[in-house]
Amino acid sequence: MDDQQGQVLRPPGRVRVSEHARRPAPLRGTVSQRPRRSRLRPFLWLLLIVAIISGAVWYFPRPETQPKNSGRPPSDASIPVGVAPVEKGDMPVTLSQLGTVTPLAMVTVKTQISGYLMQVAFQEVQMVNKVDFLAQIDPRPYQVALKQAEAQLAKDQALLKNAQLDLQRYNTLVAQNSIAKQIRDTQVSLVGQYEATVKADQAQIDAQRLNLTYCRIVSPVTGRVGLRQVDPGNYVQTSDANGIVVASQLQPISVIFTLPEDNLPEVMKRVRAGAVLAVTAYDRTGSTELAQGKLDTVDNQIDTTTGTVKLRAIFDNNEESLFPNQFVNVKLLVNILYDTDIVPNSAIQRGAPGTFVYLVKPDRTVAVQKVKLGPTDGQRIAILSGLQPGESIVVDGTHRLRDGAKVTAASADHPDVAKD
């Protein structure tokens, strides 16, 4: 009893629990998993290492016992190539530039007087001739002004005639010493004033007649009119910026293009010699010929900002293949090299020796032959020195060649036919 009271009277505090008491006792009949997991872990790592090694062996193939061919044939093997002969021919010396089609005359048709637009006599984009009727301005105000000017002229003419008759009388009286000369002199001055007034009235009449002429608007050039800028019934004035319509001359038409100042001496030499230089216009891609013309003029100064000079070429444009403000590729024929050596552009190689070709020798080997290039037309090029007519040069398969390589030559036009 005393022991129980002692336990009850013991002051409260933390109770220490042993480590074995904290862990729950394993159930009877169960086996702990910790020892088994420790035994399987090395086995799993071994399987992973074996899998990695197997994958590496499968991914990377075994090295071949014999090295592959590097792509270059053996030194004693013939390389098939395409060849072409060096030919004699004429090579045009041309300069290619971009140009803009510009009409020789592009006129904005405006009214020279103010008034209501009563009539438009043209169809849009219609071909018109010079002085063809285009539009009509209301002429009635100017007809009235003309009649007023004519009336004023008649009045002043009557006054002039009366003053002239009085002058004749005064001259008679002065001869008889009946009046003073001052009266006659005053009358002479009055007659002069009336004569000037009559001239002013006549000028006013001419001005009103001119206004009536301006009421009838005609085409200033032969060409094509564009879209109508104003409709009938509108009040038009001389200050209108857009005008009534734009008329453009299309036949002939010009193309303005530029050339670098370095090419100018060669062109001017031919122009001063009196030569007519041919000009050909191509489309934007440069593949389709649009028209042929001739060089008309060269500008009188070089643009310092670009180092170029403007030139104008004239084209008949009978088929209307050139359109105002159209961009075209221009080829100016400056000169022609007659009877010169010509080869395809594909034969020209560039490297350490400079510009060269592979020359096919009679023993079916190739040699590096330096050449001096001339003008080109895009597909062929002139050879100024280094080759002779009839020699064969390589135009296809040059990337595999070297000096002294043995080749099997075939015609460039018929590559399936071997050359003996």
Short mmCIF file of C-alpha atoms in Angstrom, two decimals:
data_model
loop_
_atom_site.label_atom_id
_atom_site.label_comp_id
_atom_site.label_asym_id
_atom_site.label_seq_id
_atom_site.Cartn_x
_atom_site.Cartn_y
_atom_site.Cartn_z
CA MET A 1 0.00 0.00 0.00
CA ASP A 2 2.88 2.32 0.85
CA ASP A 3 4.54 1.52 -2.44
CA GLN A 4 1.42 2.41 -4.40
CA GLN A 5 1.14 5.72 -2.56
CA GLY A 6 4.78 6.48 -3.28
CA GLN A 7 4.18 5.94 -6.95
CA VAL A 8 1.17 8.17 -6.89
CA LEU A 9 2.94 10.97 -4.98
CA ARG A 10 5.96 10.95 -7.36
CA PRO A 11 6.14 14.30 -9.15
CA PRO A 12 5.25 14.34 -12.85
CA GLY A 13 8.12 14.53 -15.37
CA ARG A 14 9.50 13.01 -18.50
CA VAL A 15 9.46 9.28 -18.63
CA ARG A 16 12.51 7.67 -20.24
CA VAL A 17 11.67 4.91 -22.60
CA SER A 18 14.37 2.51 -23.76
CA GLU A 19 15.28 2.05 -27.45
CA HIS A 20 13.96 -1.44 -27.44
CA ALA A 21 10.66 -0.22 -26.13
CA ARG A 22 10.28 2.32 -28.96
CA ARG A 23 10.54 -0.19 -31.81
CA PRO A 24 7.51 -2.33 -32.23
CA ALA A 25 8.20 -5.96 -31.78
CA PRO A 26 8.10 -7.88 -35.02
CA LEU A 27 5.20 -10.07 -35.49
CA ARG A 28 5.76 -13.66 -35.01
CA GLY A 29 6.10 -15.56 -38.22
CA THR A 30 7.51 -12.55 -40.36
CA VAL A 31 11.07 -12.24 -41.71
CA SER A 32 12.99 -8.95 -41.90
CA GLN A 33 13.66 -7.61 -45.52
CA ARG A 34 16.87 -5.71 -44.77
CA PRO A 35 19.36 -8.58 -45.06
CA ARG A 36 17.85 -9.79 -48.39
CA ARG A 37 18.00 -6.32 -50.02
CA SER A 38 21.64 -5.96 -49.08
CA ARG A 39 22.47 -9.27 -50.74
CA LEU A 40 20.67 -8.36 -54.08
CA ARG A 41 22.25 -4.95 -54.59
CA PRO A 42 25.68 -6.14 -55.96
CA PHE A 43 23.90 -8.51 -58.29
CA LEU A 44 21.79 -5.67 -59.74
CA TRP A 45 24.84 -3.47 -60.34
CA LEU A 46 26.53 -6.36 -62.13
CA LEU A 47 23.54 -6.81 -64.45
CA LEU A 48 23.56 -3.06 -65.26
CA ILE A 49 27.27 -3.08 -66.15
CA VAL A 50 26.81 -6.14 -68.39
CA ALA A 51 23.89 -4.43 -70.17
CA ILE A 52 25.94 -1.26 -70.84
CA ILE A 53 28.85 -3.26 -72.24
CA SER A 54 26.52 -5.29 -74.48
CA GLY A 55 24.90 -2.13 -75.82
CA ALA A 56 28.26 -0.55 -76.59
CA VAL A 57 29.45 -3.65 -78.42
CA TRP A 58 26.22 -3.71 -80.48
CA TYR A 59 26.27 0.02 -81.32
CA PHE A 60 29.91 0.36 -82.39
CA PRO A 61 30.74 -1.95 -85.31
CA ARG A 62 33.97 -3.81 -85.55
CA PRO A 63 36.77 -2.13 -87.50
CA GLU A 64 37.18 -3.49 -90.95
CA THR A 65 40.31 -5.35 -91.73
CA GLN A 66 40.71 -3.45 -95.01
CA PRO A 67 40.33 0.39 -95.26
CA LYS A 68 37.59 1.74 -97.49
CA ASN A 69 38.38 3.50 -100.72
CA SER A 70 38.73 7.22 -100.13
CA GLY A 71 36.84 8.08 -103.33
CA ARG A 72 39.90 9.03 -105.37
CA PRO A 73 40.68 6.41 -107.96
CA PRO A 74 44.10 4.75 -107.94
CA SER A 75 46.88 6.58 -109.61
CA ASP A 76 46.92 4.20 -112.55
CA ALA A 77 43.10 4.36 -113.12
CA SER A 78 41.56 6.58 -115.79
CA ILE A 79 39.16 9.27 -114.65
CA PRO A 80 36.12 9.76 -116.87
CA VAL A 81 35.73 13.43 -117.80
CA GLY A 82 33.81 15.56 -120.28
CA VAL A 83 35.85 17.50 -122.81
CA ALA A 84 35.20 20.22 -125.36
CA PRO A 85 37.41 21.65 -128.11
CA VAL A 86 38.78 25.17 -128.25
CA GLU A 87 36.86 26.90 -131.04
CA LYS A 88 37.31 30.03 -133.08
CA GLY A 89 34.46 32.50 -133.11
CA ASP A 90 33.19 36.02 -132.48
CA MET A 91 32.70 37.16 -128.89
CA PRO A 92 30.54 40.23 -128.20
CA VAL A 93 31.81 42.64 -125.56
CA THR A 94 28.71 43.61 -123.59
CA LEU A 95 27.98 45.58 -120.43
CA SER A 96 24.99 44.47 -118.37
CA GLN A 97 23.11 46.81 -116.05
CA LEU A 98 19.64 47.44 -114.64
CA GLY A 99 17.49 50.07 -116.33
CA THR A 100 14.11 51.78 -116.03
CA VAL A 101 11.73 52.27 -118.93
CA THR A 102 11.08 56.01 -119.22
CA PRO A 103 8.74 57.61 -121.79
CA LEU A 104 10.19 60.37 -123.93
CA ALA A 105 7.14 62.42 -122.96
CA MET A 106 4.87 61.93 -119.96
CA VAL A 107 2.44 64.84 -119.60
CA THR A 108 -0.11 65.52 -116.90
CA VAL A 109 -2.99 67.14 -118.78
CA LYS A 110 -4.25 70.09 -116.69
CA THR A 111 -6.74 72.82 -117.30
CA GLN A 112 -5.41 76.31 -118.00
CA ILE A 113 -8.61 78.01 -116.87
CA SER A 114 -11.13 77.45 -114.11
CA GLY A 115 -14.60 76.15 -114.79
CA TYR A 116 -16.93 73.21 -114.73
CA LEU A 117 -15.82 70.07 -116.56
CA MET A 118 -18.69 69.44 -118.96
CA GLN A 119 -17.39 66.53 -121.05
CA VAL A 120 -14.65 63.87 -121.06
CA ALA A 121 -14.13 62.61 -124.61
CA PHE A 122 -11.56 59.83 -124.03
CA GLN A 123 -11.68 56.27 -122.75
CA GLU A 124 -9.22 55.22 -120.09
CA VAL A 125 -5.92 53.73 -121.38
CA GLN A 126 -6.89 54.76 -124.90
CA MET A 127 -4.34 55.50 -127.60
CA VAL A 128 -4.62 59.12 -128.74
CA ASN A 129 -2.88 61.31 -131.28
CA LYS A 130 -1.54 64.78 -130.75
CA VAL A 131 -4.28 67.51 -130.61
CA ASP A 132 -7.04 64.90 -130.22
CA PHE A 133 -10.02 66.25 -128.24
CA LEU A 134 -9.93 65.10 -124.59
CA ALA A 135 -12.23 67.26 -122.44
CA GLN A 136 -14.47 70.35 -122.52
CA ILE A 137 -14.67 73.14 -119.92
CA ASP A 138 -17.84 75.27 -119.70
CA PRO A 139 -17.12 78.12 -122.19
CA ARG A 140 -20.12 80.38 -121.45
CA PRO A 141 -18.45 82.73 -118.92
CA TYR A 142 -15.63 83.36 -121.36
CA GLN A 143 -18.00 83.89 -124.26
CA VAL A 144 -19.73 86.63 -122.26
CA ALA A 145 -16.39 88.20 -121.37
CA LEU A 146 -15.47 88.16 -125.06
CA LYS A 147 -18.61 90.06 -126.02
CA GLN A 148 -17.91 92.66 -123.34
CA ALA A 149 -14.40 93.13 -124.65
CA GLU A 150 -15.70 93.51 -128.20
CA ALA A 151 -18.22 96.14 -127.06
CA GLN A 152 -15.54 98.09 -125.25
CA LEU A 153 -13.40 97.98 -128.35
CA ALA A 154 -16.21 99.36 -130.49
CA LYS A 155 -16.77 102.22 -128.04
CA ASP A 156 -13.11 103.15 -127.89
CA GLN A 157 -12.80 102.93 -131.68
CA ALA A 158 -15.65 105.46 -132.01
CA LEU A 159 -13.93 107.82 -129.59
CA LEU A 160 -10.68 107.42 -131.51
CA LYS A 161 -12.38 108.22 -134.82
CA ASN A 162 -13.96 111.37 -133.38
CA ALA A 163 -10.64 112.48 -131.93
CA GLN A 164 -8.96 111.95 -135.28
CA LEU A 165 -11.60 114.13 -137.07
CA ASP A 166 -11.12 116.89 -134.50
CA LEU A 167 -7.39 116.70 -135.07
CA GLN A 168 -7.89 117.23 -138.80
CA ARG A 169 -9.98 120.36 -138.12
CA TYR A 170 -7.42 121.72 -135.65
CA ASN A 171 -4.68 121.25 -138.20
CA THR A 172 -6.66 123.36 -140.70
CA LEU A 173 -7.32 126.07 -138.14
CA VAL A 174 -3.70 126.19 -137.07
CA ALA A 175 -2.69 126.62 -140.72
CA GLN A 176 -5.03 129.63 -140.84
CA ASN A 177 -3.72 130.96 -137.50
CA SER A 178 -7.28 130.70 -136.15
CA ILE A 179 -6.42 128.76 -132.96
CA ALA A 180 -3.41 128.30 -130.82
CA LYS A 181 -1.03 125.46 -131.52
CA GLN A 182 -1.46 124.22 -127.93
CA ILE A 183 -5.02 123.14 -128.67
CA ARG A 184 -3.85 121.12 -131.66
CA ASP A 185 -1.07 119.49 -129.61
CA THR A 186 -3.52 118.51 -126.90
CA GLN A 187 -5.71 116.87 -129.51
CA VAL A 188 -2.73 114.93 -130.86
CA SER A 189 -2.13 113.53 -127.37
CA LEU A 190 -5.79 112.61 -127.04
CA VAL A 191 -5.71 110.70 -130.31
CA GLY A 192 -2.67 108.74 -129.06
CA GLN A 193 -4.49 107.82 -125.87
CA TYR A 194 -7.46 106.48 -127.79
CA GLU A 195 -5.21 104.49 -130.07
CA ALA A 196 -3.58 102.83 -127.02
CA THR A 197 -7.00 102.13 -125.54
CA VAL A 198 -8.10 100.44 -128.74
CA LYS A 199 -4.99 98.25 -128.67
CA ALA A 200 -5.71 97.28 -125.06
CA ASP A 201 -9.28 96.40 -125.98
CA GLN A 202 -8.02 94.24 -128.83
CA ALA A 203 -5.65 92.45 -126.46
CA GLN A 204 -8.52 91.81 -124.11
CA ILE A 205 -10.51 90.28 -126.95
CA ASP A 206 -7.57 88.05 -127.87
CA ALA A 207 -7.28 86.92 -124.24
CA GLN A 208 -10.94 85.92 -124.11
CA ARG A 209 -10.63 84.07 -127.38
CA LEU A 210 -7.61 82.24 -125.96
CA ASN A 211 -9.64 81.28 -122.90
CA LEU A 212 -12.26 79.85 -125.20
CA THR A 213 -9.52 77.82 -126.84
CA TYR A 214 -8.41 76.57 -123.42
CA CYS A 215 -11.96 75.41 -122.76
CA ARG A 216 -11.34 72.71 -125.34
CA ILE A 217 -8.57 70.48 -123.95
CA VAL A 218 -6.58 68.43 -126.47
CA SER A 219 -3.83 65.83 -126.18
CA PRO A 220 -0.32 67.34 -126.09
CA VAL A 221 1.40 64.14 -127.30
CA THR A 222 0.75 60.99 -129.25
CA GLY A 223 0.54 58.10 -126.85
CA ARG A 224 -1.69 56.43 -124.32
CA VAL A 225 -3.81 58.14 -121.69
CA GLY A 226 -4.10 56.68 -118.22
CA LEU A 227 -6.91 56.58 -115.71
CA ARG A 228 -9.26 59.57 -115.48
CA GLN A 229 -8.41 61.76 -112.48
CA VAL A 230 -11.63 63.80 -112.39
CA ASP A 231 -15.21 63.14 -113.46
CA PRO A 232 -17.48 65.41 -115.52
CA GLY A 233 -19.43 67.93 -113.45
CA ASN A 234 -16.55 68.83 -111.16
CA TYR A 235 -15.20 72.36 -110.94
CA VAL A 236 -11.59 72.24 -112.11
CA GLN A 237 -8.94 74.87 -111.43
CA THR A 238 -5.44 75.58 -112.60
CA SER A 239 -4.15 74.78 -109.09
CA ASP A 240 -5.30 71.13 -109.24
CA ALA A 241 -2.22 68.94 -108.78
CA ASN A 242 -3.55 65.71 -110.30
CA GLY A 243 -4.89 67.25 -113.48
CA ILE A 244 -7.44 65.48 -115.66
CA VAL A 245 -5.36 62.59 -117.06
CA VAL A 246 -1.75 61.57 -117.72
CA ALA A 247 -0.66 60.96 -121.32
CA SER A 248 2.51 58.95 -122.02
CA GLN A 249 4.39 58.54 -125.27
CA LEU A 250 5.07 54.84 -125.88
CA GLN A 251 6.43 54.75 -129.44
CA PRO A 252 9.32 55.33 -129.37
CA ILE A 253 10.23 54.86 -125.74
CA SER A 254 13.50 55.07 -123.84
CA VAL A 255 15.35 53.13 -121.16
CA ILE A 256 17.60 54.96 -118.72
CA PHE A 257 20.41 52.93 -117.13
CA THR A 258 23.74 53.59 -115.44
CA LEU A 259 27.30 52.41 -116.04
CA PRO A 260 30.33 52.57 -113.73
CA GLU A 261 32.70 55.36 -114.55
CA ASP A 262 35.44 52.79 -115.27
CA ASN A 263 33.47 51.58 -118.33
CA LEU A 264 32.81 55.10 -119.63
CA PRO A 265 36.08 55.59 -121.62
CA GLU A 266 35.46 52.44 -123.67
CA VAL A 267 31.91 53.52 -124.47
CA MET A 268 32.82 57.12 -125.30
CA LYS A 269 35.62 55.95 -127.58
CA ARG A 270 33.10 54.04 -129.67
CA VAL A 271 30.56 56.91 -129.58
CA ARG A 272 33.13 59.49 -130.73
CA ALA A 273 34.09 57.16 -133.57
CA GLY A 274 30.51 57.39 -134.83
CA ALA A 275 29.51 53.83 -133.96
CA VAL A 276 25.86 53.01 -133.25
CA LEU A 277 25.89 50.85 -130.13
CA ALA A 278 23.15 48.24 -129.96
CA VAL A 279 21.16 47.87 -126.74
CA THR A 280 18.98 44.88 -125.84
CA ALA A 281 16.36 44.90 -123.09
CA TYR A 282 15.54 41.71 -121.18
CA ASP A 283 12.95 40.94 -118.54
CA ARG A 284 13.64 40.87 -114.81
CA THR A 285 15.05 37.34 -114.95
CA GLY A 286 17.33 38.20 -117.87
CA SER A 287 16.16 35.21 -119.91
CA THR A 288 13.50 36.72 -122.20
CA GLU A 289 14.39 39.38 -124.76
CA LEU A 290 11.86 42.21 -124.80
CA ALA A 291 13.13 44.69 -127.38
CA GLN A 292 16.17 45.86 -129.30
CA GLY A 293 17.26 49.46 -129.62
CA LYS A 294 20.29 51.71 -129.78
CA LEU A 295 22.21 54.01 -127.49
CA ASP A 296 20.92 57.56 -127.84
CA THR A 297 22.89 59.76 -125.47
CA VAL A 298 25.22 59.85 -122.48
CA ASP A 299 24.75 62.23 -119.57
CA ASN A 300 27.18 65.14 -119.21
CA GLN A 301 28.29 64.39 -115.65
CA ILE A 302 29.13 61.52 -113.29
CA ASP A 303 27.18 61.06 -110.09
CA THR A 304 29.79 61.49 -107.36
CA THR A 305 27.74 59.59 -104.78
CA THR A 306 27.61 56.37 -106.82
CA GLY A 307 30.45 56.80 -109.33
CA THR A 308 28.11 56.06 -112.24
CA VAL A 309 26.89 57.90 -115.32
CA LYS A 310 23.40 57.79 -116.86
CA LEU A 311 22.75 56.67 -120.42
CA ARG A 312 19.57 56.69 -122.50
CA ALA A 313 18.68 54.05 -125.07
CA ILE A 314 15.86 54.41 -127.61
CA PHE A 315 13.50 51.56 -128.57
CA ASP A 316 10.83 51.62 -131.28
CA ASN A 317 8.54 49.56 -129.04
CA ASN A 318 6.25 48.65 -131.93
CA GLU A 319 4.95 45.63 -130.03
CA GLU A 320 4.57 47.66 -126.80
CA SER A 321 6.68 45.15 -124.89
CA LEU A 322 8.17 47.96 -122.80
CA PHE A 323 5.96 49.73 -120.27
CA PRO A 324 6.64 53.01 -118.44
CA ASN A 325 8.52 52.60 -115.14
CA GLN A 326 9.27 48.94 -115.90
CA PHE A 327 12.55 47.50 -114.58
CA VAL A 328 14.58 45.70 -117.26
CA ASN A 329 18.02 44.16 -117.68
CA VAL A 330 20.01 46.08 -120.28
CA LYS A 331 22.91 44.72 -122.32
CA LEU A 332 24.97 47.33 -124.16
CA LEU A 333 27.04 45.93 -127.04
CA VAL A 334 30.28 47.90 -126.89
CA ASN A 335 32.44 45.89 -129.28
CA ILE A 336 32.91 42.49 -130.93
CA LEU A 337 36.10 40.41 -130.78
CA TYR A 338 36.31 38.65 -134.13
CA ASP A 339 38.03 35.28 -134.73
CA THR A 340 39.07 34.69 -131.12
CA ASP A 341 39.48 31.50 -129.07
CA ILE A 342 36.31 30.57 -127.20
CA VAL A 343 35.70 27.91 -124.53
CA PRO A 344 32.77 27.10 -122.19
CA ASN A 345 32.73 28.91 -118.86
CA SER A 346 32.67 25.59 -116.99
CA ALA A 347 36.25 24.85 -118.14
CA ILE A 348 37.76 27.80 -116.26
CA GLN A 349 39.36 26.91 -112.93
CA ARG A 350 40.81 29.24 -110.31
CA GLY A 351 43.46 28.33 -107.84
CA ALA A 352 47.09 28.86 -106.87
CA PRO A 353 48.30 29.14 -110.50
CA GLY A 354 45.61 31.76 -111.17
CA THR A 355 43.08 31.11 -113.90
CA PHE A 356 43.74 27.83 -115.68
CA VAL A 357 42.18 24.93 -117.55
CA TYR A 358 42.91 21.23 -117.69
CA LEU A 359 44.37 20.54 -121.13
CA VAL A 360 43.96 17.00 -122.47
CA LYS A 361 47.21 15.74 -124.02
CA PRO A 362 47.49 13.12 -126.78
CA ASP A 363 48.63 10.52 -124.20
CA ARG A 364 45.28 10.88 -122.40
CA THR A 365 46.69 12.81 -119.47
CA VAL A 366 45.80 16.29 -118.37
CA ALA A 367 48.03 19.27 -117.71
CA VAL A 368 47.36 22.53 -115.92
CA GLN A 369 47.38 25.29 -118.51
CA LYS A 370 47.29 28.93 -117.43
CA VAL A 371 45.07 31.16 -119.58
CA LYS A 372 44.28 34.85 -119.90
CA LEU A 373 40.56 35.51 -119.90
CA GLY A 374 38.63 37.93 -122.10
CA PRO A 375 34.97 38.98 -122.17
CA THR A 376 32.14 36.52 -121.59
CA ASP A 377 28.50 36.24 -122.61
CA GLY A 378 27.48 34.17 -119.59
CA GLN A 379 27.96 30.73 -121.19
CA ARG A 380 31.14 31.13 -123.22
CA ILE A 381 34.31 33.06 -122.55
CA ALA A 382 37.08 34.36 -124.78
CA ILE A 383 40.64 33.17 -124.21
CA LEU A 384 43.18 35.85 -125.05
CA SER A 385 46.25 33.62 -124.61
CA GLY A 386 47.23 30.14 -123.46
CA LEU A 387 45.29 27.87 -125.83
CA GLN A 388 45.23 26.94 -129.48
CA PRO A 389 42.20 26.13 -131.65
CA GLY A 390 41.41 22.42 -131.77
CA GLU A 391 42.88 21.57 -128.37
CA SER A 392 40.66 19.65 -125.96
CA ILE A 393 39.98 20.89 -122.46
CA VAL A 394 38.07 19.37 -119.56
CA VAL A 395 34.65 20.88 -118.88
CA ASP A 396 33.15 18.20 -116.59
CA GLY A 397 34.73 16.20 -113.75
CA THR A 398 37.49 18.70 -112.95
CA HIS A 399 37.07 18.31 -109.17
CA ARG A 400 38.83 14.91 -109.27
CA LEU A 401 41.73 15.92 -111.47
CA ARG A 402 45.32 16.82 -110.78
CA ASP A 403 48.23 17.64 -113.02
CA GLY A 404 49.27 14.54 -114.93
CA ALA A 405 46.15 12.51 -114.14
CA LYS A 406 45.07 9.92 -116.69
CA VAL A 407 41.59 10.49 -118.09
CA THR A 408 39.02 8.86 -120.30
CA ALA A 409 37.66 11.71 -122.40
CA ALA A 410 34.10 11.96 -123.65
CA SER A 411 32.37 14.69 -125.61
CA ALA A 412 30.57 17.25 -123.47
CA ASP A 413 27.55 17.05 -125.78
CA HIS A 414 27.57 13.21 -125.88
CA PRO A 415 29.14 12.01 -122.61
CA ASP A 416 28.28 8.38 -123.32
CA VAL A 417 30.64 8.29 -126.32
CA ALA A 418 34.30 7.79 -125.40
CA LYS A 419 36.93 9.72 -127.25
CA ASP A 420 39.66 7.68 -128.92
#
